[in-house]
Amino acid sequence: MRTFLRCCAVLLPFVFVDLASAQNLPAMTVVEQDGEQTYSLSIQVLALMTALTVLPALVLSMTAFTRIIIVLAILRQALGTPQTPPNQVLIGLSLFLTLFVMAPVMTTVYEDAVVPYLAGEQESVGALLVAVEPLRSFMLAQSRESDLALFAELAGEDEMEGPDDIPLAVLIPTFLTSELTTAFQIGFLVFIPFLIIDLVVASVLMSMGMMMLSPMLISLPFKIMLFVMVDGWSLLLGTLAGSFFA
């Protein structure tokens, strides 16, 4: 967690750090009786604040968060409890599981890019290029070749000879598309056992002539009991985390 926060705090304003030492942006001018007083705001501070607004998009598009949150949302729908667990719990669980999955990548980024940059051994642009490489390797390992070929064709990048030639503008949408596909595949497998319980309960109620009783009301405790008996949370979260290392 500490390594991840350090990386986010240091890497995001890399592109703008060199500009900060040379330029200031006038933010406000106050006219006094004996002259003018100008208060300036550093471009580096502006760049940092702007980069923080982009951070959620980076978490969604370049980490394991997308796959995890979609599978957990499908699980909640399959259980028939659309409000339990609440959204805050699912997002918090997804974030910390994402930190667990991304820990090796963030550690590599911190050691290879952040530490040399803080020590003055690398410039900002060089450190940023080094920091991108572990993320590139992670996204490439989770991307499907068919999706990569599709976006490369759409972007007109037909002459790529290796992974290093793939631009981020092609790799990021490829990674997101592959993550969506994988998440729905896992969600389908999660949904099937609960769907079978719903069908069995509905068939029993129909045969008993209990037409006015909602099958969802009867099947809900059975689905929760099944999920608890098989230790569903540990099984699902372990499978999700393991799917990134397969």
PDB file of C-alpha atoms in Angstrom:
ATOM      1  CA  MET A   1       0.000   0.000   0.000  1.00  0.00           C
ATOM      2  CA  ARG A   2       2.783   2.450   0.933  1.00  0.00           C
ATOM      3  CA  THR A   3       4.754   1.582  -2.197  1.00  0.00           C
ATOM      4  CA  PHE A   4       1.661   2.090  -4.360  1.00  0.00           C
ATOM      5  CA  LEU A   5       0.943   5.509  -2.863  1.00  0.00           C
ATOM      6  CA  ARG A   6       4.554   6.602  -3.270  1.00  0.00           C
ATOM      7  CA  CYS A   7       4.476   5.597  -6.935  1.00  0.00           C
ATOM      8  CA  CYS A   8       1.237   7.486  -7.564  1.00  0.00           C
ATOM      9  CA  ALA A   9       2.468  10.602  -5.791  1.00  0.00           C
ATOM     10  CA  VAL A  10       5.811  10.736  -7.574  1.00  0.00           C
ATOM     11  CA  LEU A  11       5.182   9.341 -11.048  1.00  0.00           C
ATOM     12  CA  LEU A  12       2.093  11.267 -12.075  1.00  0.00           C
ATOM     13  CA  PRO A  13       3.679  14.774 -12.239  1.00  0.00           C
ATOM     14  CA  PHE A  14       6.840  13.495 -13.980  1.00  0.00           C
ATOM     15  CA  VAL A  15       5.973  15.019 -17.315  1.00  0.00           C
ATOM     16  CA  PHE A  16       5.552  18.503 -15.843  1.00  0.00           C
ATOM     17  CA  VAL A  17       8.385  18.686 -13.348  1.00  0.00           C
ATOM     18  CA  ASP A  18      10.943  20.200 -15.713  1.00  0.00           C
ATOM     19  CA  LEU A  19       8.532  22.980 -16.669  1.00  0.00           C
ATOM     20  CA  ALA A  20       7.968  23.915 -13.052  1.00  0.00           C
ATOM     21  CA  SER A  21      11.494  25.158 -12.524  1.00  0.00           C
ATOM     22  CA  ALA A  22      11.241  27.653 -15.403  1.00  0.00           C
ATOM     23  CA  GLN A  23       7.707  28.997 -15.447  1.00  0.00           C
ATOM     24  CA  ASN A  24       5.120  30.367 -13.057  1.00  0.00           C
ATOM     25  CA  LEU A  25       1.478  30.953 -13.811  1.00  0.00           C
ATOM     26  CA  PRO A  26       0.035  34.229 -12.431  1.00  0.00           C
ATOM     27  CA  ALA A  27      -3.003  33.229 -10.422  1.00  0.00           C
ATOM     28  CA  MET A  28      -4.196  36.521  -8.912  1.00  0.00           C
ATOM     29  CA  THR A  29      -3.164  40.170  -8.936  1.00  0.00           C
ATOM     30  CA  VAL A  30      -3.999  42.474  -6.012  1.00  0.00           C
ATOM     31  CA  VAL A  31      -3.791  46.246  -6.548  1.00  0.00           C
ATOM     32  CA  GLU A  32      -2.632  48.083  -3.420  1.00  0.00           C
ATOM     33  CA  GLN A  33      -2.190  51.811  -2.756  1.00  0.00           C
ATOM     34  CA  ASP A  34       1.547  51.715  -3.319  1.00  0.00           C
ATOM     35  CA  GLY A  35       1.625  49.289  -6.208  1.00  0.00           C
ATOM     36  CA  GLU A  36       0.594  45.853  -7.506  1.00  0.00           C
ATOM     37  CA  GLN A  37       1.198  42.507  -5.832  1.00  0.00           C
ATOM     38  CA  THR A  38       0.984  39.344  -7.948  1.00  0.00           C
ATOM     39  CA  TYR A  39       0.490  35.947  -6.388  1.00  0.00           C
ATOM     40  CA  SER A  40       1.748  33.126  -8.590  1.00  0.00           C
ATOM     41  CA  LEU A  41       0.840  29.448  -8.639  1.00  0.00           C
ATOM     42  CA  SER A  42       3.514  26.985  -9.629  1.00  0.00           C
ATOM     43  CA  ILE A  43       2.830  24.940 -12.761  1.00  0.00           C
ATOM     44  CA  GLN A  44       4.062  21.894 -10.882  1.00  0.00           C
ATOM     45  CA  VAL A  45       1.252  22.258  -8.339  1.00  0.00           C
ATOM     46  CA  LEU A  46      -1.251  22.685 -11.156  1.00  0.00           C
ATOM     47  CA  ALA A  47       0.133  19.600 -12.904  1.00  0.00           C
ATOM     48  CA  LEU A  48      -0.054  17.562  -9.713  1.00  0.00           C
ATOM     49  CA  MET A  49      -3.657  18.545  -9.043  1.00  0.00           C
ATOM     50  CA  THR A  50      -4.582  17.775 -12.633  1.00  0.00           C
ATOM     51  CA  ALA A  51      -2.814  14.416 -12.485  1.00  0.00           C
ATOM     52  CA  LEU A  52      -4.720  13.461  -9.342  1.00  0.00           C
ATOM     53  CA  THR A  53      -7.971  13.866 -11.260  1.00  0.00           C
ATOM     54  CA  VAL A  54      -6.660  11.403 -13.862  1.00  0.00           C
ATOM     55  CA  LEU A  55      -5.673   8.835 -11.228  1.00  0.00           C
ATOM     56  CA  PRO A  56      -9.080   7.048 -11.083  1.00  0.00           C
ATOM     57  CA  ALA A  57      -9.024   6.616 -14.865  1.00  0.00           C
ATOM     58  CA  LEU A  58      -5.507   5.157 -14.674  1.00  0.00           C
ATOM     59  CA  VAL A  59      -6.573   2.726 -11.936  1.00  0.00           C
ATOM     60  CA  LEU A  60      -9.521   1.605 -14.055  1.00  0.00           C
ATOM     61  CA  SER A  61      -7.663   1.298 -17.342  1.00  0.00           C
ATOM     62  CA  MET A  62      -4.206  -0.023 -16.433  1.00  0.00           C
ATOM     63  CA  THR A  63      -4.703  -2.309 -13.422  1.00  0.00           C
ATOM     64  CA  ALA A  64      -6.638  -5.400 -12.356  1.00  0.00           C
ATOM     65  CA  PHE A  65      -9.489  -3.344 -10.901  1.00  0.00           C
ATOM     66  CA  THR A  66     -11.860  -3.662 -13.877  1.00  0.00           C
ATOM     67  CA  ARG A  67     -11.968  -7.469 -13.915  1.00  0.00           C
ATOM     68  CA  ILE A  68     -12.365  -7.734 -10.151  1.00  0.00           C
ATOM     69  CA  ILE A  69     -15.200  -5.220  -9.736  1.00  0.00           C
ATOM     70  CA  ILE A  70     -17.203  -6.658 -12.652  1.00  0.00           C
ATOM     71  CA  VAL A  71     -16.993 -10.219 -11.313  1.00  0.00           C
ATOM     72  CA  LEU A  72     -18.031  -9.089  -7.833  1.00  0.00           C
ATOM     73  CA  ALA A  73     -20.964  -7.141  -9.277  1.00  0.00           C
ATOM     74  CA  ILE A  74     -22.102 -10.211 -11.251  1.00  0.00           C
ATOM     75  CA  LEU A  75     -21.809 -12.323  -8.099  1.00  0.00           C
ATOM     76  CA  ARG A  76     -24.045  -9.919  -6.199  1.00  0.00           C
ATOM     77  CA  GLN A  77     -26.615 -10.059  -8.988  1.00  0.00           C
ATOM     78  CA  ALA A  78     -26.464 -13.871  -9.096  1.00  0.00           C
ATOM     79  CA  LEU A  79     -27.086 -14.086  -5.354  1.00  0.00           C
ATOM     80  CA  GLY A  80     -30.190 -11.964  -5.768  1.00  0.00           C
ATOM     81  CA  THR A  81     -29.021  -9.328  -3.288  1.00  0.00           C
ATOM     82  CA  PRO A  82     -28.588  -6.164  -5.408  1.00  0.00           C
ATOM     83  CA  GLN A  83     -27.745  -4.010  -2.355  1.00  0.00           C
ATOM     84  CA  THR A  84     -25.665  -6.482  -0.329  1.00  0.00           C
ATOM     85  CA  PRO A  85     -22.710  -6.160  -0.115  1.00  0.00           C
ATOM     86  CA  PRO A  86     -23.047  -2.398  -0.666  1.00  0.00           C
ATOM     87  CA  ASN A  87     -21.110  -0.601  -3.368  1.00  0.00           C
ATOM     88  CA  GLN A  88     -18.592   0.838  -0.883  1.00  0.00           C
ATOM     89  CA  VAL A  89     -17.669  -2.642   0.320  1.00  0.00           C
ATOM     90  CA  LEU A  90     -17.267  -4.020  -3.202  1.00  0.00           C
ATOM     91  CA  ILE A  91     -15.125  -1.075  -4.306  1.00  0.00           C
ATOM     92  CA  GLY A  92     -12.950  -1.283  -1.179  1.00  0.00           C
ATOM     93  CA  LEU A  93     -12.503  -5.029  -1.623  1.00  0.00           C
ATOM     94  CA  SER A  94     -11.676  -4.550  -5.298  1.00  0.00           C
ATOM     95  CA  LEU A  95      -9.123  -1.839  -4.528  1.00  0.00           C
ATOM     96  CA  PHE A  96      -7.232  -3.869  -1.938  1.00  0.00           C
ATOM     97  CA  LEU A  97      -7.329  -7.004  -4.089  1.00  0.00           C
ATOM     98  CA  THR A  98      -6.005  -4.847  -6.937  1.00  0.00           C
ATOM     99  CA  LEU A  99      -3.162  -3.676  -4.666  1.00  0.00           C
ATOM    100  CA  PHE A 100      -2.387  -7.328  -3.891  1.00  0.00           C
ATOM    101  CA  VAL A 101      -2.307  -8.285  -7.572  1.00  0.00           C
ATOM    102  CA  MET A 102      -0.361  -5.204  -8.643  1.00  0.00           C
ATOM    103  CA  ALA A 103       2.145  -5.306  -5.754  1.00  0.00           C
ATOM    104  CA  PRO A 104       4.968  -6.936  -7.794  1.00  0.00           C
ATOM    105  CA  VAL A 105       4.471  -4.427 -10.611  1.00  0.00           C
ATOM    106  CA  MET A 106       4.377  -1.425  -8.261  1.00  0.00           C
ATOM    107  CA  THR A 107       7.450  -2.684  -6.416  1.00  0.00           C
ATOM    108  CA  THR A 108       9.359  -2.901  -9.687  1.00  0.00           C
ATOM    109  CA  VAL A 109       8.224   0.602 -10.656  1.00  0.00           C
ATOM    110  CA  TYR A 110       9.304   1.990  -7.295  1.00  0.00           C
ATOM    111  CA  GLU A 111      12.727   0.348  -7.316  1.00  0.00           C
ATOM    112  CA  ASP A 112      13.585   0.988 -10.980  1.00  0.00           C
ATOM    113  CA  ALA A 113      12.051   4.426 -11.500  1.00  0.00           C
ATOM    114  CA  VAL A 114      11.073   6.229  -8.306  1.00  0.00           C
ATOM    115  CA  VAL A 115      14.203   5.511  -6.254  1.00  0.00           C
ATOM    116  CA  PRO A 116      16.673   6.609  -9.003  1.00  0.00           C
ATOM    117  CA  TYR A 117      14.559   9.704  -9.689  1.00  0.00           C
ATOM    118  CA  LEU A 118      14.502  10.754  -6.024  1.00  0.00           C
ATOM    119  CA  ALA A 119      18.258  10.137  -5.826  1.00  0.00           C
ATOM    120  CA  GLY A 120      18.837  12.427  -8.817  1.00  0.00           C
ATOM    121  CA  GLU A 121      20.184   9.613 -10.976  1.00  0.00           C
ATOM    122  CA  GLN A 122      17.456   9.918 -13.611  1.00  0.00           C
ATOM    123  CA  GLU A 123      15.568  12.749 -15.228  1.00  0.00           C
ATOM    124  CA  SER A 124      11.799  12.905 -15.090  1.00  0.00           C
ATOM    125  CA  VAL A 125      11.171  11.749 -18.661  1.00  0.00           C
ATOM    126  CA  GLY A 126      13.609   8.848 -18.347  1.00  0.00           C
ATOM    127  CA  ALA A 127      12.069   7.758 -15.056  1.00  0.00           C
ATOM    128  CA  LEU A 128       8.596   7.891 -16.594  1.00  0.00           C
ATOM    129  CA  LEU A 129       9.670   5.681 -19.498  1.00  0.00           C
ATOM    130  CA  VAL A 130      11.186   3.172 -17.082  1.00  0.00           C
ATOM    131  CA  ALA A 131       8.046   3.214 -14.909  1.00  0.00           C
ATOM    132  CA  VAL A 132       5.786   2.442 -17.855  1.00  0.00           C
ATOM    133  CA  GLU A 133       7.611  -0.758 -18.809  1.00  0.00           C
ATOM    134  CA  PRO A 134       6.357  -2.987 -15.920  1.00  0.00           C
ATOM    135  CA  LEU A 135       2.803  -1.768 -16.513  1.00  0.00           C
ATOM    136  CA  ARG A 136       3.200  -2.442 -20.225  1.00  0.00           C
ATOM    137  CA  SER A 137       4.381  -6.000 -19.508  1.00  0.00           C
ATOM    138  CA  PHE A 138       1.453  -6.599 -17.144  1.00  0.00           C
ATOM    139  CA  MET A 139      -1.150  -5.317 -19.609  1.00  0.00           C
ATOM    140  CA  LEU A 140       0.403  -7.215 -22.504  1.00  0.00           C
ATOM    141  CA  ALA A 141       0.346 -10.485 -20.546  1.00  0.00           C
ATOM    142  CA  GLN A 142      -3.407 -10.084 -19.912  1.00  0.00           C
ATOM    143  CA  SER A 143      -4.313  -9.004 -23.472  1.00  0.00           C
ATOM    144  CA  ARG A 144      -5.693 -11.256 -26.170  1.00  0.00           C
ATOM    145  CA  GLU A 145      -3.991 -11.420 -29.548  1.00  0.00           C
ATOM    146  CA  SER A 146      -7.299 -11.001 -31.388  1.00  0.00           C
ATOM    147  CA  ASP A 147      -8.074  -7.778 -29.504  1.00  0.00           C
ATOM    148  CA  LEU A 148      -4.536  -6.497 -30.095  1.00  0.00           C
ATOM    149  CA  ALA A 149      -4.810  -7.214 -33.820  1.00  0.00           C
ATOM    150  CA  LEU A 150      -8.167  -5.417 -33.959  1.00  0.00           C
ATOM    151  CA  PHE A 151      -6.977  -2.186 -32.330  1.00  0.00           C
ATOM    152  CA  ALA A 152      -3.666  -2.264 -34.199  1.00  0.00           C
ATOM    153  CA  GLU A 153      -5.586  -2.461 -37.458  1.00  0.00           C
ATOM    154  CA  LEU A 154      -7.914   0.363 -36.436  1.00  0.00           C
ATOM    155  CA  ALA A 155      -4.938   2.539 -35.473  1.00  0.00           C
ATOM    156  CA  GLY A 156      -3.029   1.706 -38.651  1.00  0.00           C
ATOM    157  CA  GLU A 157      -0.156   0.141 -36.700  1.00  0.00           C
ATOM    158  CA  ASP A 158       0.436  -2.851 -38.986  1.00  0.00           C
ATOM    159  CA  GLU A 159       4.244  -2.799 -38.886  1.00  0.00           C
ATOM    160  CA  MET A 160       4.832  -3.644 -35.212  1.00  0.00           C
ATOM    161  CA  GLU A 161       7.663  -6.151 -34.906  1.00  0.00           C
ATOM    162  CA  GLY A 162       7.514  -6.850 -31.159  1.00  0.00           C
ATOM    163  CA  PRO A 163       5.917  -5.930 -27.832  1.00  0.00           C
ATOM    164  CA  ASP A 164       8.142  -2.862 -27.474  1.00  0.00           C
ATOM    165  CA  ASP A 165       6.664  -1.386 -30.657  1.00  0.00           C
ATOM    166  CA  ILE A 166       3.069  -1.435 -29.352  1.00  0.00           C
ATOM    167  CA  PRO A 167       2.020   2.134 -28.437  1.00  0.00           C
ATOM    168  CA  LEU A 168       0.055   2.713 -25.256  1.00  0.00           C
ATOM    169  CA  ALA A 169      -2.792   4.158 -27.317  1.00  0.00           C
ATOM    170  CA  VAL A 170      -3.269   0.653 -28.745  1.00  0.00           C
ATOM    171  CA  LEU A 171      -2.312  -1.389 -25.694  1.00  0.00           C
ATOM    172  CA  ILE A 172      -4.656   0.255 -23.162  1.00  0.00           C
ATOM    173  CA  PRO A 173      -7.939  -0.291 -25.088  1.00  0.00           C
ATOM    174  CA  THR A 174      -6.743  -3.799 -25.946  1.00  0.00           C
ATOM    175  CA  PHE A 175      -6.148  -4.531 -22.270  1.00  0.00           C
ATOM    176  CA  LEU A 176      -9.540  -3.106 -21.263  1.00  0.00           C
ATOM    177  CA  THR A 177     -11.391  -5.136 -23.906  1.00  0.00           C
ATOM    178  CA  SER A 178      -9.620  -8.328 -22.873  1.00  0.00           C
ATOM    179  CA  GLU A 179     -10.379  -7.634 -19.211  1.00  0.00           C
ATOM    180  CA  LEU A 180     -14.079  -7.169 -19.973  1.00  0.00           C
ATOM    181  CA  THR A 181     -14.154 -10.451 -21.892  1.00  0.00           C
ATOM    182  CA  THR A 182     -12.374 -12.357 -19.128  1.00  0.00           C
ATOM    183  CA  ALA A 183     -14.588 -10.811 -16.437  1.00  0.00           C
ATOM    184  CA  PHE A 184     -17.778 -11.872 -18.209  1.00  0.00           C
ATOM    185  CA  GLN A 185     -16.408 -15.379 -18.743  1.00  0.00           C
ATOM    186  CA  ILE A 186     -15.708 -15.731 -15.018  1.00  0.00           C
ATOM    187  CA  GLY A 187     -19.068 -14.128 -14.224  1.00  0.00           C
ATOM    188  CA  PHE A 188     -20.847 -16.684 -16.410  1.00  0.00           C
ATOM    189  CA  LEU A 189     -19.264 -19.558 -14.482  1.00  0.00           C
ATOM    190  CA  VAL A 190     -20.195 -17.872 -11.188  1.00  0.00           C
ATOM    191  CA  PHE A 191     -23.811 -17.345 -12.300  1.00  0.00           C
ATOM    192  CA  ILE A 192     -24.568 -20.952 -13.371  1.00  0.00           C
ATOM    193  CA  PRO A 193     -24.897 -22.636  -9.905  1.00  0.00           C
ATOM    194  CA  PHE A 194     -27.233 -19.912  -8.633  1.00  0.00           C
ATOM    195  CA  LEU A 195     -29.294 -20.070 -11.818  1.00  0.00           C
ATOM    196  CA  ILE A 196     -29.754 -23.817 -11.322  1.00  0.00           C
ATOM    197  CA  ILE A 197     -31.037 -23.211  -7.787  1.00  0.00           C
ATOM    198  CA  ASP A 198     -33.515 -20.628  -9.120  1.00  0.00           C
ATOM    199  CA  LEU A 199     -34.773 -23.081 -11.754  1.00  0.00           C
ATOM    200  CA  VAL A 200     -35.183 -25.915  -9.251  1.00  0.00           C
ATOM    201  CA  VAL A 201     -37.061 -23.738  -6.772  1.00  0.00           C
ATOM    202  CA  ALA A 202     -39.302 -22.317  -9.495  1.00  0.00           C
ATOM    203  CA  SER A 203     -40.100 -25.826 -10.775  1.00  0.00           C
ATOM    204  CA  VAL A 204     -40.981 -27.072  -7.272  1.00  0.00           C
ATOM    205  CA  LEU A 205     -43.250 -24.093  -6.612  1.00  0.00           C
ATOM    206  CA  MET A 206     -44.979 -24.565  -9.960  1.00  0.00           C
ATOM    207  CA  SER A 207     -45.582 -28.251  -9.283  1.00  0.00           C
ATOM    208  CA  MET A 208     -47.049 -27.398  -5.874  1.00  0.00           C
ATOM    209  CA  GLY A 209     -49.358 -24.817  -7.420  1.00  0.00           C
ATOM    210  CA  MET A 210     -47.868 -21.950  -5.416  1.00  0.00           C
ATOM    211  CA  MET A 211     -48.110 -19.474  -8.267  1.00  0.00           C
ATOM    212  CA  MET A 212     -48.275 -16.327  -6.159  1.00  0.00           C
ATOM    213  CA  LEU A 213     -45.098 -17.006  -4.154  1.00  0.00           C
ATOM    214  CA  SER A 214     -41.939 -15.452  -5.596  1.00  0.00           C
ATOM    215  CA  PRO A 215     -39.272 -18.088  -6.423  1.00  0.00           C
ATOM    216  CA  MET A 216     -36.561 -15.503  -5.677  1.00  0.00           C
ATOM    217  CA  LEU A 217     -37.780 -15.189  -2.103  1.00  0.00           C
ATOM    218  CA  ILE A 218     -37.473 -18.948  -1.535  1.00  0.00           C
ATOM    219  CA  SER A 219     -34.217 -19.491  -3.436  1.00  0.00           C
ATOM    220  CA  LEU A 220     -32.328 -16.622  -1.754  1.00  0.00           C
ATOM    221  CA  PRO A 221     -31.541 -18.429   1.540  1.00  0.00           C
ATOM    222  CA  PHE A 222     -30.514 -21.564  -0.369  1.00  0.00           C
ATOM    223  CA  LYS A 223     -28.111 -19.581  -2.567  1.00  0.00           C
ATOM    224  CA  ILE A 224     -26.598 -17.837   0.439  1.00  0.00           C
ATOM    225  CA  MET A 225     -26.252 -21.159   2.269  1.00  0.00           C
ATOM    226  CA  LEU A 226     -24.573 -22.758  -0.758  1.00  0.00           C
ATOM    227  CA  PHE A 227     -22.168 -19.855  -1.125  1.00  0.00           C
ATOM    228  CA  VAL A 228     -21.217 -19.965   2.560  1.00  0.00           C
ATOM    229  CA  MET A 229     -20.875 -23.767   2.682  1.00  0.00           C
ATOM    230  CA  VAL A 230     -18.381 -23.864  -0.201  1.00  0.00           C
ATOM    231  CA  ASP A 231     -16.419 -20.943   1.328  1.00  0.00           C
ATOM    232  CA  GLY A 232     -17.365 -18.872  -1.691  1.00  0.00           C
ATOM    233  CA  TRP A 233     -15.546 -15.644  -0.863  1.00  0.00           C
ATOM    234  CA  SER A 234     -12.172 -17.308  -0.413  1.00  0.00           C
ATOM    235  CA  LEU A 235     -12.710 -19.466  -3.495  1.00  0.00           C
ATOM    236  CA  LEU A 236     -13.789 -16.580  -5.696  1.00  0.00           C
ATOM    237  CA  LEU A 237     -11.178 -14.049  -4.541  1.00  0.00           C
ATOM    238  CA  GLY A 238      -8.416 -16.662  -4.739  1.00  0.00           C
ATOM    239  CA  THR A 239      -9.482 -17.586  -8.273  1.00  0.00           C
ATOM    240  CA  LEU A 240      -9.632 -13.920  -9.296  1.00  0.00           C
ATOM    241  CA  ALA A 241      -6.162 -13.185  -7.936  1.00  0.00           C
ATOM    242  CA  GLY A 242      -4.773 -16.386  -9.434  1.00  0.00           C
ATOM    243  CA  SER A 243      -6.177 -15.581 -12.875  1.00  0.00           C
ATOM    244  CA  PHE A 244      -3.635 -12.759 -13.215  1.00  0.00           C
ATOM    245  CA  PHE A 245      -0.673 -15.015 -12.460  1.00  0.00           C
ATOM    246  CA  ALA A 246      -1.705 -17.963 -14.639  1.00  0.00           C
TER     247      ALA A 246
END
